[in-house]
């Protein structure tokens, strides 16, 4: 098990290619540098949120520990426990927002690691958990976009995501949206690209 975790952490993840150039971004509200202040956490002030999006009553916004992350958010609890332990994870923060028409959900998760090197390893460990074969250009970030039928919801689902590292902080950004069968839905790469740039700028200016 240790060998598997080590291999995951040491693997380099490529990004910045134009493989996803054919993916058309959906129209989205212009993002801004709005911040979330709903919880008493130093990380809350580092979160960038899209303008015009509203509170998401069905999803949690606030700080999380290792245990709350593993219990509530982690797609792979056993693997993520090892990744967080190896990274010297200190604290995290999660925020979710909905577009005004409630068709798009924006999620951002921020993780504080022990050091910049461990933050990079944590980013790569998270990113390699899933097959991400449609990267698109987001300067200074890992990125991916895909659309597929979801048997669980019986809808077409589109996801655009990016991962940013600045100092000892890792930010995971995701925009998800769905549409009924027979309706085309495109990952909102425009929104993620802008938010990732703003998030990286904020983390870079705040972390030292």
CSV table of C-alpha atoms in Angstrom, one decimal:
chain,number,residue,atom,x,y,z
A,1,UNK,CA,0.0,0.0,0.0
A,2,UNK,CA,2.8,2.4,0.9
A,3,UNK,CA,4.5,1.8,-2.5
A,4,UNK,CA,1.2,2.6,-4.3
A,5,UNK,CA,0.8,5.9,-2.3
A,6,UNK,CA,4.4,6.8,-2.9
A,7,UNK,CA,4.1,6.2,-6.7
A,8,UNK,CA,1.0,8.4,-6.8
A,9,UNK,CA,2.7,11.2,-4.9
A,10,UNK,CA,5.8,11.2,-7.1
A,11,UNK,CA,4.0,11.1,-10.5
A,12,UNK,CA,4.3,14.2,-12.5
A,13,UNK,CA,1.0,15.5,-14.0
A,14,UNK,CA,1.2,17.3,-17.4
A,15,UNK,CA,-1.0,20.3,-18.1
A,16,UNK,CA,-1.4,23.3,-20.3
A,17,UNK,CA,-1.9,21.4,-23.6
A,18,UNK,CA,-4.5,22.4,-26.1
A,19,UNK,CA,-6.2,18.9,-26.1
A,20,UNK,CA,-9.4,20.4,-24.9
A,21,UNK,CA,-9.5,23.2,-27.4
A,22,UNK,CA,-12.6,21.7,-29.0
A,23,UNK,CA,-14.6,22.1,-25.8
A,24,UNK,CA,-16.8,25.2,-26.0
A,25,UNK,CA,-17.3,27.2,-22.8
A,26,UNK,CA,-20.8,28.1,-21.8
A,27,UNK,CA,-21.9,31.6,-21.1
A,28,UNK,CA,-21.3,32.5,-17.5
A,29,UNK,CA,-21.5,35.6,-15.2
A,30,UNK,CA,-18.2,37.5,-15.0
A,31,UNK,CA,-16.2,36.4,-12.0
A,32,UNK,CA,-14.8,38.8,-9.4
A,33,UNK,CA,-12.5,38.7,-6.5
A,34,UNK,CA,-15.4,38.4,-4.0
A,35,UNK,CA,-14.4,36.4,-0.9
A,36,UNK,CA,-16.3,34.2,1.5
A,37,UNK,CA,-16.5,35.3,5.1
A,38,UNK,CA,-19.1,32.9,6.5
A,39,UNK,CA,-16.8,31.1,8.9
A,40,UNK,CA,-14.0,32.0,11.3
A,41,UNK,CA,-11.1,30.7,9.3
A,42,UNK,CA,-8.0,32.5,8.0
A,43,UNK,CA,-8.5,30.5,4.8
A,44,UNK,CA,-12.0,32.0,4.2
A,45,UNK,CA,-10.5,35.3,3.1
A,46,UNK,CA,-8.4,33.6,0.4
A,47,UNK,CA,-11.4,32.1,-1.4
A,48,UNK,CA,-12.4,33.7,-4.8
A,49,UNK,CA,-16.0,33.3,-5.8
A,50,UNK,CA,-17.9,34.1,-9.0
A,51,UNK,CA,-20.0,37.3,-9.1
A,52,UNK,CA,-23.8,36.7,-9.3
A,53,UNK,CA,-23.7,33.2,-7.9
A,54,UNK,CA,-25.9,32.5,-4.9
A,55,UNK,CA,-25.7,30.5,-1.6
A,56,UNK,CA,-25.9,26.7,-2.0
A,57,UNK,CA,-28.2,25.5,0.7
A,58,UNK,CA,-27.6,21.8,-0.1
A,59,UNK,CA,-23.8,21.9,0.3
A,60,UNK,CA,-21.5,23.0,3.1
A,61,UNK,CA,-19.4,26.1,3.1
A,62,UNK,CA,-16.9,26.4,5.9
A,63,UNK,CA,-13.6,25.0,7.3
A,64,UNK,CA,-12.8,21.3,7.4
A,65,UNK,CA,-10.4,19.0,9.2
A,66,UNK,CA,-8.9,15.7,8.0
A,67,UNK,CA,-11.8,13.7,9.4
A,68,UNK,CA,-14.6,16.0,8.2
A,69,UNK,CA,-13.0,16.0,4.7
A,70,UNK,CA,-12.7,12.2,4.6
A,71,UNK,CA,-16.3,11.7,5.9
A,72,UNK,CA,-18.1,14.3,3.8
A,73,UNK,CA,-16.1,15.2,0.7
A,74,UNK,CA,-13.4,12.7,-0.2
A,75,UNK,CA,-14.0,10.4,-3.2
A,76,UNK,CA,-11.3,8.1,-2.0
A,77,UNK,CA,-11.1,8.2,1.8
A,78,UNK,CA,-8.4,5.6,2.3
A,79,UNK,CA,-6.1,7.1,-0.3
A,80,UNK,CA,-6.8,10.7,0.7
A,81,UNK,CA,-6.0,10.0,4.4
A,82,UNK,CA,-2.5,8.9,3.3
A,83,UNK,CA,-2.2,11.9,1.0
A,84,UNK,CA,-3.2,14.4,3.7
A,85,UNK,CA,-1.0,12.7,6.3
A,86,UNK,CA,2.0,12.8,4.0
A,87,UNK,CA,1.3,16.5,3.2
A,88,UNK,CA,1.2,17.5,6.8
A,89,UNK,CA,-2.3,18.8,6.2
A,90,UNK,CA,-3.1,21.6,8.7
A,91,UNK,CA,-6.5,22.9,7.8
A,92,UNK,CA,-8.9,23.3,4.9
A,93,UNK,CA,-11.8,25.4,3.6
A,94,UNK,CA,-14.7,24.6,1.2
A,95,UNK,CA,-17.2,26.9,-0.4
A,96,UNK,CA,-20.0,26.2,-2.9
A,97,UNK,CA,-22.2,28.5,-4.9
A,98,UNK,CA,-25.0,28.2,-7.5
A,99,UNK,CA,-25.6,30.1,-10.6
A,100,UNK,CA,-28.8,32.2,-10.5
A,101,UNK,CA,-30.7,29.7,-12.6
A,102,UNK,CA,-29.3,26.9,-10.3
A,103,UNK,CA,-28.0,24.9,-13.3
A,104,UNK,CA,-24.3,25.4,-12.4
A,105,UNK,CA,-22.6,24.6,-9.1
A,106,UNK,CA,-19.2,26.1,-8.3
A,107,UNK,CA,-17.1,24.3,-5.7
A,108,UNK,CA,-13.7,25.4,-4.3
A,109,UNK,CA,-11.6,23.5,-1.8
A,110,UNK,CA,-8.5,25.0,-0.2
A,111,UNK,CA,-5.9,22.8,1.6
A,112,UNK,CA,-3.0,24.1,3.7
A,113,UNK,CA,0.0,21.7,3.6
A,114,UNK,CA,3.2,21.7,5.7
A,115,UNK,CA,5.5,23.1,2.9
A,116,UNK,CA,5.4,24.1,-0.8
A,117,UNK,CA,7.0,20.8,-1.8
A,118,UNK,CA,4.3,18.8,0.1
A,119,UNK,CA,1.6,21.0,-1.3
A,120,UNK,CA,2.7,20.1,-4.8
A,121,UNK,CA,2.8,16.4,-4.0
A,122,UNK,CA,-0.8,16.8,-2.5
A,123,UNK,CA,-2.0,18.5,-5.7
A,124,UNK,CA,-0.6,15.7,-7.9
A,125,UNK,CA,-1.9,13.0,-5.6
A,126,UNK,CA,-5.5,14.4,-5.8
A,127,UNK,CA,-5.3,15.0,-9.6
A,128,UNK,CA,-4.1,11.5,-10.4
A,129,UNK,CA,-7.0,9.8,-8.7
A,130,UNK,CA,-9.2,10.2,-11.8
A,131,UNK,CA,-8.6,9.9,-15.5
A,132,UNK,CA,-8.3,13.5,-16.8
A,133,UNK,CA,-7.7,13.3,-20.5
A,134,UNK,CA,-9.1,16.6,-21.8
A,135,UNK,CA,-6.8,19.4,-20.5
A,136,UNK,CA,-7.2,22.9,-21.7
A,137,UNK,CA,-4.9,25.9,-21.3
A,138,UNK,CA,-5.1,27.6,-17.8
A,139,UNK,CA,-1.8,29.3,-17.0
A,140,UNK,CA,-0.2,28.1,-13.8
A,141,UNK,CA,-2.8,25.4,-13.2
A,142,UNK,CA,-3.8,21.8,-13.9
A,143,UNK,CA,-7.1,21.7,-15.8
A,144,UNK,CA,-9.6,19.4,-17.4
A,145,UNK,CA,-13.0,19.5,-19.0
A,146,UNK,CA,-15.4,16.7,-19.9
A,147,UNK,CA,-19.0,15.9,-20.6
A,148,UNK,CA,-20.7,12.6,-20.3
A,149,UNK,CA,-23.9,10.8,-19.4
A,150,UNK,CA,-24.4,10.2,-15.7
A,151,UNK,CA,-26.3,7.0,-15.0
A,152,UNK,CA,-26.9,8.1,-11.4
A,153,UNK,CA,-28.8,11.3,-12.3
A,154,UNK,CA,-29.9,10.1,-15.8
A,155,UNK,CA,-28.7,13.4,-17.2
A,156,UNK,CA,-25.8,14.8,-19.3
A,157,UNK,CA,-23.2,16.1,-16.9
A,158,UNK,CA,-20.4,18.6,-17.8
A,159,UNK,CA,-17.5,19.4,-15.5
A,160,UNK,CA,-14.7,22.0,-15.8
A,161,UNK,CA,-12.0,21.9,-13.2
A,162,UNK,CA,-8.6,23.3,-12.3
A,163,UNK,CA,-6.0,22.8,-9.5
A,164,UNK,CA,-3.7,25.6,-8.4
A,165,UNK,CA,-0.7,25.6,-6.0
A,166,UNK,CA,0.7,28.7,-4.3
A,167,UNK,CA,3.3,28.2,-1.6
A,168,UNK,CA,1.9,25.7,0.9
A,169,UNK,CA,-1.7,26.1,-0.4
A,170,UNK,CA,-3.6,23.9,-2.9
A,171,UNK,CA,-6.9,25.1,-4.4
A,172,UNK,CA,-9.2,22.7,-6.3
A,173,UNK,CA,-11.9,24.5,-8.4
A,174,UNK,CA,-14.8,22.8,-10.1
A,175,UNK,CA,-17.9,23.9,-12.1
A,176,UNK,CA,-20.5,21.3,-12.6
A,177,UNK,CA,-23.7,21.5,-14.6
A,178,UNK,CA,-26.3,19.1,-15.9
A,179,UNK,CA,-28.9,18.9,-18.7
A,180,UNK,CA,-31.7,16.5,-19.6
A,181,UNK,CA,-31.0,13.7,-22.1
A,182,UNK,CA,-31.2,15.0,-25.6
A,183,UNK,CA,-29.8,18.4,-24.5
A,184,UNK,CA,-26.2,19.4,-25.2
A,185,UNK,CA,-24.2,20.7,-22.2
A,186,UNK,CA,-20.7,22.1,-22.4
A,187,UNK,CA,-18.1,22.5,-19.6
A,188,UNK,CA,-17.8,26.1,-18.5
A,189,UNK,CA,-14.1,26.4,-19.2
A,190,UNK,CA,-14.3,30.2,-19.5
A,191,UNK,CA,-15.5,30.6,-15.9
A,192,UNK,CA,-12.9,28.1,-14.5
A,193,UNK,CA,-10.1,29.8,-16.4
A,194,UNK,CA,-10.9,33.2,-15.0
A,195,UNK,CA,-11.5,32.0,-11.5
A,196,UNK,CA,-8.3,29.9,-11.5
A,197,UNK,CA,-6.3,33.0,-12.6
A,198,UNK,CA,-7.8,35.1,-9.9
A,199,UNK,CA,-7.4,32.4,-7.2
A,200,UNK,CA,-3.8,31.9,-8.1
A,201,UNK,CA,-3.2,35.7,-7.9
A,202,UNK,CA,-4.8,35.9,-4.5
A,203,UNK,CA,-2.9,33.0,-3.1
A,204,UNK,CA,0.4,34.2,-4.5
A,205,UNK,CA,-0.1,37.6,-3.0
A,206,UNK,CA,-1.1,36.2,0.4
A,207,UNK,CA,1.3,33.3,0.8
A,208,UNK,CA,4.9,34.0,1.6
